[in-house]
Tab-separated table of C-alpha atoms in Angstrom:
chain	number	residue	atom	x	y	z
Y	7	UNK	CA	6.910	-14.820	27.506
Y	8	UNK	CA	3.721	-16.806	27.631
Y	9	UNK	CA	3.811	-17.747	24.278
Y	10	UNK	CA	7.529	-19.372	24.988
Y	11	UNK	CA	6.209	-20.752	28.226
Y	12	UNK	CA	3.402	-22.503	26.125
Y	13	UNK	CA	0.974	-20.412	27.893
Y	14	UNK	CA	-1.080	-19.731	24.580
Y	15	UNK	CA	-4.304	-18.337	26.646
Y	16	UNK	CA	-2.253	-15.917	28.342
Y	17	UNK	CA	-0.346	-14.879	25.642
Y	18	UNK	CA	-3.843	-14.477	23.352
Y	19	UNK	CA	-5.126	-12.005	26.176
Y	20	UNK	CA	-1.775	-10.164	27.002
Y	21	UNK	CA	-1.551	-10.027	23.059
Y	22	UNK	CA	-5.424	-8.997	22.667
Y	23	UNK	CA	-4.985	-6.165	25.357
Y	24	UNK	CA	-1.968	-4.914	23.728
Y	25	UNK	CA	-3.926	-4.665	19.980
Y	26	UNK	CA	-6.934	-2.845	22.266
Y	27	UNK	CA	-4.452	0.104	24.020
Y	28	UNK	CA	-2.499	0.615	20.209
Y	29	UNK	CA	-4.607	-1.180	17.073
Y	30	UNK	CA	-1.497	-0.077	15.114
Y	31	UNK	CA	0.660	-1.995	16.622
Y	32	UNK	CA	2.117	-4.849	13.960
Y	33	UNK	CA	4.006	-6.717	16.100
Y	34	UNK	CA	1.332	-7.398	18.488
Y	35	UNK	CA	-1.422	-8.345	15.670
Y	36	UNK	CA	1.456	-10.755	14.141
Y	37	UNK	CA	1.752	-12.016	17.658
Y	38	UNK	CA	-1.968	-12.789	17.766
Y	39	UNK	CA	-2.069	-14.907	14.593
Y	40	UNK	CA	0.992	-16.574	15.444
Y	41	UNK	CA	-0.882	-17.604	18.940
Y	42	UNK	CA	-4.263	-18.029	16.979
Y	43	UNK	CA	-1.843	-20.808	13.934
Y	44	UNK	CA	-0.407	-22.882	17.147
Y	45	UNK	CA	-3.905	-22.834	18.651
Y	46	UNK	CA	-5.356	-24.373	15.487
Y	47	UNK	CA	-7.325	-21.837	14.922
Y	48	UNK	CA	-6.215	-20.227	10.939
Y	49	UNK	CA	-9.619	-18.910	9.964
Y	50	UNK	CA	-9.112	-16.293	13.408
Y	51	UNK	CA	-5.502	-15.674	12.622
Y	52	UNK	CA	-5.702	-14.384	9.397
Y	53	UNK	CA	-7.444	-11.195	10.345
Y	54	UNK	CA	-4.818	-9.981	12.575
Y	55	UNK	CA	-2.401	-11.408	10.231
Y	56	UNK	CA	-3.768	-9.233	7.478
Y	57	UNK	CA	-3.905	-6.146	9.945
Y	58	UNK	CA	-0.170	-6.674	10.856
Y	59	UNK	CA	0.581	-7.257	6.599
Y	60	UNK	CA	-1.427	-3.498	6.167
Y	61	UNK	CA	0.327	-2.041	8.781
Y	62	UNK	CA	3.848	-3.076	7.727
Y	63	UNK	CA	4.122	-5.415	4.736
Y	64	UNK	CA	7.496	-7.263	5.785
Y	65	UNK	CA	5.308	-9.170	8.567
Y	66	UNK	CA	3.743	-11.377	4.930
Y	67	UNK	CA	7.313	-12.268	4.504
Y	68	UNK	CA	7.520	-12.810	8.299
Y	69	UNK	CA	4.509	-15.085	8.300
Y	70	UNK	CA	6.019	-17.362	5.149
Y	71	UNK	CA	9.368	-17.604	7.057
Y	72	UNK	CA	7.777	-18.444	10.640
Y	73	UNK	CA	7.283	-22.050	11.525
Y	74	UNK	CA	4.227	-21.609	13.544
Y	75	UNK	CA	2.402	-20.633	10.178
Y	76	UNK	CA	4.236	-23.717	7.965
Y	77	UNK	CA	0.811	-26.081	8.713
Y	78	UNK	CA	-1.147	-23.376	7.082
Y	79	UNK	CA	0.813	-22.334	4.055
Y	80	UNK	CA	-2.528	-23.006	2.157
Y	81	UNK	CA	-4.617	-20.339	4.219
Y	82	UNK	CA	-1.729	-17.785	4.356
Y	83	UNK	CA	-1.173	-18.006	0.958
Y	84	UNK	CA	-4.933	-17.583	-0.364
Y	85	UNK	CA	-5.047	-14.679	2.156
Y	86	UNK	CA	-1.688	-12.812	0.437
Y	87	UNK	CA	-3.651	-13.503	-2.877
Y	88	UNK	CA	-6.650	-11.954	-1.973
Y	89	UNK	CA	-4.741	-8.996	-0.669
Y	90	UNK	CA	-2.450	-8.506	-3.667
Y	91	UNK	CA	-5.902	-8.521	-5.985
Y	92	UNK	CA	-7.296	-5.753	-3.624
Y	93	UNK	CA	-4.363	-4.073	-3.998
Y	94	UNK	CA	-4.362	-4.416	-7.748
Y	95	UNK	CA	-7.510	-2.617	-7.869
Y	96	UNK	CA	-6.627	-0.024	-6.213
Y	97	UNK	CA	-3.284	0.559	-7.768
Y	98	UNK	CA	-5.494	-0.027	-11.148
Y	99	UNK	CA	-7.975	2.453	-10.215
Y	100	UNK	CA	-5.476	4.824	-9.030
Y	101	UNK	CA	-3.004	4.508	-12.007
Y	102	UNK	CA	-5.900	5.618	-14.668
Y	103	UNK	CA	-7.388	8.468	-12.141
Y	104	UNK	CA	-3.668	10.104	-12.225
Y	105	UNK	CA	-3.381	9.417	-16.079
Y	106	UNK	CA	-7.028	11.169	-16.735
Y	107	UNK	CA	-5.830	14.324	-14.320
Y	108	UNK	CA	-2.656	14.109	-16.069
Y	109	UNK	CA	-4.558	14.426	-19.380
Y	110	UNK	CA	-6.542	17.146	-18.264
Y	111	UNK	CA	-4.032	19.476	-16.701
Y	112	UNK	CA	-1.374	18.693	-19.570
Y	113	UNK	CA	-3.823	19.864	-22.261
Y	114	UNK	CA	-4.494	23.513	-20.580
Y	115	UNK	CA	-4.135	25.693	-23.752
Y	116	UNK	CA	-5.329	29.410	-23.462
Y	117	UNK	CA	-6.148	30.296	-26.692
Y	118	UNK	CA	-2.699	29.955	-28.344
Y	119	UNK	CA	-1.034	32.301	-26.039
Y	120	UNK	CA	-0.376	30.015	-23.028
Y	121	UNK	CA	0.481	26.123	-23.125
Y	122	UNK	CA	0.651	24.597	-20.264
Y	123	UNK	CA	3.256	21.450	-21.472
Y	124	UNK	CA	5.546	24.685	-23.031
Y	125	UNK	CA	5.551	26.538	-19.864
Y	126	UNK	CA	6.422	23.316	-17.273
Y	127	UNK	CA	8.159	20.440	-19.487
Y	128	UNK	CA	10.498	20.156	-16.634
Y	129	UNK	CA	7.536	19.128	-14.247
Y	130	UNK	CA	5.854	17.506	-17.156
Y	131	UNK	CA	9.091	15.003	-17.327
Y	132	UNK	CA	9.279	14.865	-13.403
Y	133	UNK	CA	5.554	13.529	-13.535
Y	134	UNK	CA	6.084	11.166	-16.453
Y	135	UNK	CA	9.552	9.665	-14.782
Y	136	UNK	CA	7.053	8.749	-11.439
Y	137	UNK	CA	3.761	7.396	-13.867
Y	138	UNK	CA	6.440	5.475	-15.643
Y	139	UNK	CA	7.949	3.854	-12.367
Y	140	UNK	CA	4.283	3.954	-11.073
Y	141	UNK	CA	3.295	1.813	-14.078
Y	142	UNK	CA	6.611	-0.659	-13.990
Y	143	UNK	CA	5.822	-1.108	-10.181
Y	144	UNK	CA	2.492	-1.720	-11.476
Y	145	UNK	CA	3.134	-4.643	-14.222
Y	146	UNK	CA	5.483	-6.533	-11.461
Y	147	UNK	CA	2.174	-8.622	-10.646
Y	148	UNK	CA	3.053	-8.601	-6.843
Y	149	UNK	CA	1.526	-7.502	-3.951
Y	150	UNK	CA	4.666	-5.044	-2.881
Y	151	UNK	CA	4.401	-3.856	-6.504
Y	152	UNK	CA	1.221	-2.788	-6.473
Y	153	UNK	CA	1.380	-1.006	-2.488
Y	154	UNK	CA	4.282	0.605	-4.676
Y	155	UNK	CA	2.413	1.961	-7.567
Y	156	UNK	CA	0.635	4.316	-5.407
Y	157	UNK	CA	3.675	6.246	-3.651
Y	158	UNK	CA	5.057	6.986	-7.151
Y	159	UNK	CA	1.114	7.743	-8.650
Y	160	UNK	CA	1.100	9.811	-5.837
Y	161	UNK	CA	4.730	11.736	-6.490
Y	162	UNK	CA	3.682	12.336	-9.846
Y	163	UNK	CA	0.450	14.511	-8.869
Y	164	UNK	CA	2.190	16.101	-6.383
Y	165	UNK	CA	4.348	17.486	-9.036
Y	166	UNK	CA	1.691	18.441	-11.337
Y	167	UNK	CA	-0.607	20.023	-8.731
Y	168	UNK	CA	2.582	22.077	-7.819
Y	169	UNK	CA	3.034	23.143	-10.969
Y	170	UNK	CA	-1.179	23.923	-11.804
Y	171	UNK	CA	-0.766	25.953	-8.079
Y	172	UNK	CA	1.971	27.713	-9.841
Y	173	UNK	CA	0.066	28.263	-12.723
Y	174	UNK	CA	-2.579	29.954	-11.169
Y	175	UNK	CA	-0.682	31.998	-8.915
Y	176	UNK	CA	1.220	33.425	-12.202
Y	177	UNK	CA	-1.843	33.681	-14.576
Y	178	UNK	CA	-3.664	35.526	-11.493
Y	179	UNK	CA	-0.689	37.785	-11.412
């Protein structure tokens, strides 16, 4: 209500209290940086900008489409850059961490009378389906891409683990 009422010092503290009680709370970091753009004042509004974006990625597609950021489509932009180049790193990283586990588990061979691809194709498919959505999420070039890479990186190990826990539990036996 401040912010409508042109109160933009009110609405920065009412806004800054709210981020103290719940740090996690997108809407209010968004609200920030919004105050922060019509304050003239980019350079402090693209932290909590970027805090809102990790929280819940729609508010980068919120910040484009709001007018308060449209005189700094310069520094919005170089900050979705520099996120979506952190994020390829990580997806990077992440993508050839699951491939070398993948590797390793997939090549368990005891002695002839146990092979571990023979035993669980089914989950060996399941994990190759999510690396191969993984990796197309991956080439896409785009910030959401590469966020996505890691959900489906993720799914894919979660399969394979199962399936070494399984393992285990039946060699054991």
């Amino acid at each position: 209500i401040c912010y409508l009422l042109e109160k933009d010092k009110e609405a920065l503290d009412y806004t800054s209290k709210a981020i103290e009680l719940n740090p996690d709370l997108a809407e209010a970091c968004f609200q920030k940086a919004k105050i922060l753009m019509c304050l003239n004042a980019p350079d402090k509004a693209l932290m909590p900008l970027r805090k809102a974006i990790e929280i819940s990625r729609d508010y980068s597609i919120k910040a484009i489409m709001d007018p308060d950021f449209k005189n700094y489509d310069t520094e919005v932009q170089r900050l979705l850059d520099e996120m979506r180049t952190e994020a390829q790193k990580v997806a990077q990283e992440a993508l050839a961490d699951a491939e070398d586990q993948i590797e390793n588990i997939t090549k368990i061979d005891m002695g002839g009378r146990f092979n571990f691809k023979f035993f669980y194709g089914d989950e060996i498919k399941t994990v190759t389906s999510e690396m191969a959505k993984a990796t197309h999420s991956f080439r896409s070039d785009t910030l959401y891409g590469y966020l996505d890479t890691i959900p489906f990186r993720n799914k894919a190990l979660d399969c394979l683990f199962q399936a070494l826990m399984r393992f285990k539990e039946e060699f054991v036996a």
